Amino acid sequence: MTGLLATLGDTGSGHSSHAHVVATLGRQIVGGTFPPGAILPGDKDLGETFGVSRTVLREAMKTLAAKRLIEAKTRVGTKVLERERWNLLDPDVLRWRVETGLDARFIEDLATMRLAFEPEAAALACRRATAADIERLMGIVEEMGDLGHDRTSIARVDLKFHLVVADISQNPFMRATSGLIETALAIVLRLSSPADDADMIRECADNHRLIVEAIASKDEERARATMRTVIELGATRTQGALGEG
């Protein structure tokens, strides 16, 4: 076994199953081992590589096709689709995309998506938040301002804040979208976290406190504006962190 098939054979734990085939091929496609336009090895070769039956392999290919990563072509084979056609709202595809490394374009695209719905979630929260919801958000802000955080812990608190705002909005689409991009948000928030700078931790907590205050006062425009500011500042810090890497 040589070349790409050898690479495939080395990526797993030896557990041959539908999930293992999907995860391994998915990561290889998203990571560029099989670039857009490439034709995957035939069923016989892949079956031998993974040690699975044709039935398991076919089901794995159906799963990858449903994620819009591949497409079977008559008399051509199984072709890797263009990146623009990948279903990035699929949790697996998004996780594989994040795992293969972030770039400036990905950060920009994610921020643009967040700007499209998170300010509106904050505005809806102005109409629907209860006193208990406001108290919960303020508790998260206080937790965020703890100077004992490391990058991972403050990112976890930051993520919790944004997921709770989406939950308070009571809009099922906003809740679902937040859940779908949770993996990407967790990575991005970790990169943009200010844990190395006490003043920046305080600033981060204060900016999130402004969102809560706007929601508490039912000021929808201010809620939108403060949420936009937090997202844009985070994207700028993330771009800076990538530049330093």
Short mmCIF file of C-alpha atoms in Angstrom, two decimals:
data_model
loop_
_atom_site.label_atom_id
_atom_site.label_comp_id
_atom_site.label_asym_id
_atom_site.label_seq_id
_atom_site.Cartn_x
_atom_site.Cartn_y
_atom_site.Cartn_z
CA MET A 1 0.00 0.00 0.00
CA THR A 2 1.62 3.24 -1.16
CA GLY A 3 0.90 6.89 -1.81
CA LEU A 4 -2.48 8.27 -0.80
CA LEU A 5 -3.80 4.88 0.23
CA ALA A 6 -0.87 4.41 2.58
CA THR A 7 -1.64 7.82 4.09
CA LEU A 8 -5.25 6.79 4.58
CA GLY A 9 -4.23 3.56 6.20
CA ASP A 10 -2.10 5.39 8.78
CA THR A 11 -4.75 7.85 9.99
CA GLY A 12 -7.03 5.60 11.96
CA SER A 13 -6.85 3.59 15.11
CA GLY A 14 -7.34 0.34 13.24
CA HIS A 15 -11.08 0.30 13.97
CA SER A 16 -12.80 -0.44 10.64
CA SER A 17 -16.35 0.84 10.57
CA HIS A 18 -18.68 3.18 8.75
CA ALA A 19 -17.84 6.03 11.16
CA HIS A 20 -14.10 5.46 10.80
CA VAL A 21 -14.26 5.48 7.00
CA VAL A 22 -16.38 8.63 6.97
CA ALA A 23 -14.15 10.47 9.47
CA THR A 24 -10.88 9.46 7.81
CA LEU A 25 -11.95 10.22 4.25
CA GLY A 26 -13.71 13.39 5.39
CA ARG A 27 -10.57 14.73 7.05
CA GLN A 28 -8.46 13.76 4.04
CA ILE A 29 -10.81 15.59 1.66
CA VAL A 30 -11.18 18.72 3.77
CA GLY A 31 -7.45 18.70 4.55
CA GLY A 32 -6.54 18.59 0.86
CA THR A 33 -5.07 15.11 0.52
CA PHE A 34 -7.85 14.63 -2.02
CA PRO A 35 -8.31 18.16 -3.44
CA PRO A 36 -11.43 19.39 -5.25
CA GLY A 37 -11.75 17.68 -8.59
CA ALA A 38 -9.74 14.63 -7.52
CA ILE A 39 -11.13 11.16 -8.12
CA LEU A 40 -11.09 8.90 -5.07
CA PRO A 41 -9.54 5.43 -5.30
CA GLY A 42 -11.97 2.73 -6.41
CA ASP A 43 -14.18 0.72 -4.10
CA LYS A 44 -11.90 -2.29 -4.25
CA ASP A 45 -8.82 -0.32 -3.17
CA LEU A 46 -10.64 1.61 -0.47
CA GLY A 47 -12.30 -1.54 0.83
CA GLU A 48 -8.94 -3.23 1.18
CA THR A 49 -7.37 -0.16 2.77
CA PHE A 50 -10.03 0.14 5.46
CA GLY A 51 -10.75 -3.55 5.74
CA VAL A 52 -14.48 -3.04 5.26
CA SER A 53 -17.14 -4.64 3.09
CA ARG A 54 -18.55 -3.00 -0.02
CA THR A 55 -21.78 -2.41 1.89
CA VAL A 56 -20.03 -0.42 4.63
CA LEU A 57 -18.02 1.50 2.03
CA ARG A 58 -21.14 2.38 0.02
CA GLU A 59 -22.90 3.67 3.14
CA ALA A 60 -19.84 5.76 4.02
CA MET A 61 -19.80 7.24 0.51
CA LYS A 62 -23.51 8.06 0.81
CA THR A 63 -22.79 9.90 4.06
CA LEU A 64 -19.95 11.92 2.51
CA ALA A 65 -22.14 12.70 -0.50
CA ALA A 66 -24.88 13.98 1.81
CA LYS A 67 -22.30 16.33 3.32
CA ARG A 68 -21.64 17.56 -0.24
CA LEU A 69 -17.98 16.54 -0.15
CA ILE A 70 -18.15 14.03 -3.00
CA GLU A 71 -20.29 13.07 -5.96
CA ALA A 72 -20.38 9.81 -7.88
CA LYS A 73 -19.96 10.24 -11.64
CA THR A 74 -20.91 7.50 -14.07
CA ARG A 75 -17.86 6.10 -15.89
CA VAL A 76 -15.67 8.61 -14.03
CA GLY A 77 -15.71 7.55 -10.38
CA THR A 78 -16.24 9.40 -7.12
CA LYS A 79 -15.20 13.02 -7.48
CA VAL A 80 -14.34 15.47 -4.71
CA LEU A 81 -16.58 18.53 -5.02
CA GLU A 82 -15.48 22.16 -5.04
CA ARG A 83 -15.10 23.76 -1.59
CA GLU A 84 -17.97 26.14 -2.33
CA ARG A 85 -20.34 23.17 -2.42
CA TRP A 86 -19.31 21.65 0.92
CA ASN A 87 -21.98 21.78 3.59
CA LEU A 88 -20.13 23.79 6.24
CA LEU A 89 -23.23 23.76 8.43
CA ASP A 90 -22.74 20.03 8.82
CA PRO A 91 -21.07 19.63 12.25
CA ASP A 92 -18.58 17.05 10.97
CA VAL A 93 -17.51 19.10 7.95
CA LEU A 94 -17.14 22.22 10.07
CA ARG A 95 -15.10 20.36 12.69
CA TRP A 96 -12.81 18.89 10.02
CA ARG A 97 -12.42 22.34 8.47
CA VAL A 98 -11.37 23.80 11.81
CA GLU A 99 -9.05 20.87 12.58
CA THR A 100 -7.17 21.33 9.30
CA GLY A 101 -6.20 24.88 10.25
CA LEU A 102 -7.77 28.32 10.21
CA ASP A 103 -6.94 31.09 7.77
CA ALA A 104 -7.86 34.75 7.44
CA ARG A 105 -10.66 34.06 4.95
CA PHE A 106 -12.31 31.50 7.24
CA ILE A 107 -12.20 33.95 10.17
CA GLU A 108 -13.68 36.70 8.00
CA ASP A 109 -16.45 34.43 6.68
CA LEU A 110 -17.35 33.21 10.16
CA ALA A 111 -17.47 36.77 11.51
CA THR A 112 -19.70 37.83 8.60
CA MET A 113 -22.09 34.99 9.38
CA ARG A 114 -22.14 35.87 13.07
CA LEU A 115 -22.82 39.52 12.26
CA ALA A 116 -25.80 38.44 10.19
CA PHE A 117 -27.66 36.79 13.06
CA GLU A 118 -26.13 37.39 16.52
CA PRO A 119 -27.05 41.12 16.70
CA GLU A 120 -30.61 40.13 15.82
CA ALA A 121 -30.55 37.45 18.51
CA ALA A 122 -29.55 40.16 20.99
CA ALA A 123 -32.40 42.38 19.76
CA LEU A 124 -34.89 39.54 20.19
CA ALA A 125 -33.50 38.93 23.66
CA CYS A 126 -34.51 42.52 24.49
CA ARG A 127 -38.13 41.53 23.91
CA ARG A 128 -38.06 38.10 25.49
CA ALA A 129 -35.51 38.05 28.31
CA THR A 130 -36.82 37.49 31.82
CA ALA A 131 -35.28 38.84 35.00
CA ALA A 132 -33.77 35.39 35.52
CA ASP A 133 -32.24 35.52 32.03
CA ILE A 134 -30.61 38.88 32.77
CA GLU A 135 -29.27 37.55 36.05
CA ARG A 136 -27.86 34.51 34.26
CA LEU A 137 -26.10 36.66 31.65
CA MET A 138 -24.66 38.95 34.32
CA GLY A 139 -23.34 35.90 36.13
CA ILE A 140 -21.54 34.81 32.96
CA VAL A 141 -20.07 38.31 32.56
CA GLU A 142 -18.76 38.20 36.13
CA GLU A 143 -17.27 34.79 35.44
CA MET A 144 -15.67 36.20 32.28
CA GLY A 145 -13.97 38.96 34.26
CA ASP A 146 -12.13 36.51 36.52
CA LEU A 147 -8.41 37.28 36.12
CA GLY A 148 -7.50 33.65 36.81
CA HIS A 149 -8.57 32.48 33.36
CA ASP A 150 -6.38 30.81 30.79
CA ARG A 151 -7.18 30.96 27.06
CA THR A 152 -9.31 27.83 27.10
CA SER A 153 -11.37 28.68 30.16
CA ILE A 154 -12.19 32.25 29.13
CA ALA A 155 -13.10 31.04 25.64
CA ARG A 156 -15.47 28.52 27.21
CA VAL A 157 -17.19 31.29 29.19
CA ASP A 158 -17.32 33.54 26.11
CA LEU A 159 -18.93 30.76 24.09
CA LYS A 160 -21.46 30.13 26.85
CA PHE A 161 -22.48 33.80 26.79
CA HIS A 162 -23.23 33.81 23.06
CA LEU A 163 -25.09 30.49 23.17
CA VAL A 164 -27.22 31.76 26.06
CA VAL A 165 -28.13 34.95 24.15
CA ALA A 166 -29.26 32.79 21.23
CA ASP A 167 -31.27 30.66 23.66
CA ILE A 168 -32.90 33.71 25.24
CA SER A 169 -33.93 34.96 21.78
CA GLN A 170 -36.32 31.97 21.68
CA ASN A 171 -35.82 31.84 17.92
CA PRO A 172 -35.30 28.16 17.02
CA PHE A 173 -33.31 29.02 13.90
CA MET A 174 -30.86 31.18 15.83
CA ARG A 175 -30.53 28.50 18.48
CA ALA A 176 -29.87 25.87 15.83
CA THR A 177 -27.34 28.01 13.94
CA SER A 178 -25.43 28.78 17.13
CA GLY A 179 -25.26 25.10 17.91
CA LEU A 180 -24.06 24.25 14.42
CA ILE A 181 -21.14 26.68 14.47
CA GLU A 182 -20.27 25.96 18.12
CA THR A 183 -17.12 24.00 17.18
CA ALA A 184 -15.75 26.83 15.05
CA LEU A 185 -16.70 29.43 17.64
CA ALA A 186 -14.89 27.52 20.38
CA ILE A 187 -11.64 27.57 18.39
CA VAL A 188 -11.98 31.18 17.26
CA LEU A 189 -12.84 32.45 20.74
CA ARG A 190 -9.82 30.64 22.14
CA LEU A 191 -7.57 32.37 19.60
CA SER A 192 -9.11 35.76 20.32
CA SER A 193 -9.21 35.36 24.09
CA PRO A 194 -7.39 38.07 26.07
CA ALA A 195 -6.24 35.77 28.88
CA ASP A 196 -2.65 37.02 28.74
CA ASP A 197 -3.63 40.61 29.53
CA ALA A 198 -5.59 41.60 32.66
CA ASP A 199 -6.73 44.90 31.14
CA MET A 200 -8.03 43.11 28.06
CA ILE A 201 -9.89 40.59 30.23
CA ARG A 202 -11.63 43.47 31.97
CA GLU A 203 -12.37 45.14 28.64
CA CYS A 204 -13.80 41.92 27.24
CA ALA A 205 -16.05 41.47 30.28
CA ASP A 206 -17.12 45.13 30.14
CA ASN A 207 -18.04 44.87 26.45
CA HIS A 208 -20.21 41.84 27.16
CA ARG A 209 -21.73 43.64 30.15
CA LEU A 210 -22.84 46.40 27.77
CA ILE A 211 -24.76 43.81 25.76
CA VAL A 212 -26.53 42.61 28.90
CA GLU A 213 -27.34 46.17 29.98
CA ALA A 214 -28.84 46.88 26.56
CA ILE A 215 -30.94 43.72 26.75
CA ALA A 216 -32.04 44.56 30.31
CA SER A 217 -33.14 48.05 29.21
CA LYS A 218 -34.88 46.58 26.12
CA ASP A 219 -32.82 48.84 23.86
CA GLU A 220 -32.75 46.78 20.66
CA GLU A 221 -30.52 49.12 18.64
CA ARG A 222 -27.95 49.32 21.41
CA ALA A 223 -28.07 45.54 21.82
CA ARG A 224 -27.37 45.11 18.11
CA ALA A 225 -24.55 47.67 18.16
CA THR A 226 -22.82 46.28 21.24
CA MET A 227 -23.03 42.72 19.92
CA ARG A 228 -21.54 43.85 16.59
CA THR A 229 -18.69 45.55 18.43
CA VAL A 230 -17.88 42.39 20.40
CA ILE A 231 -17.88 40.22 17.26
CA GLU A 232 -15.75 42.66 15.26
CA LEU A 233 -13.20 43.09 18.07
CA GLY A 234 -12.96 39.32 18.44
CA ALA A 235 -12.41 38.85 14.71
CA THR A 236 -9.66 41.48 14.75
CA ARG A 237 -7.91 39.78 17.68
CA THR A 238 -8.21 36.41 15.96
CA GLN A 239 -6.68 37.75 12.76
CA GLY A 240 -3.86 39.17 14.84
CA ALA A 241 -3.31 35.85 16.60
CA LEU A 242 -3.10 34.06 13.24
CA GLY A 243 -0.57 36.60 12.04
CA GLU A 244 1.61 35.88 15.05
CA GLY A 245 1.50 32.11 14.51
#
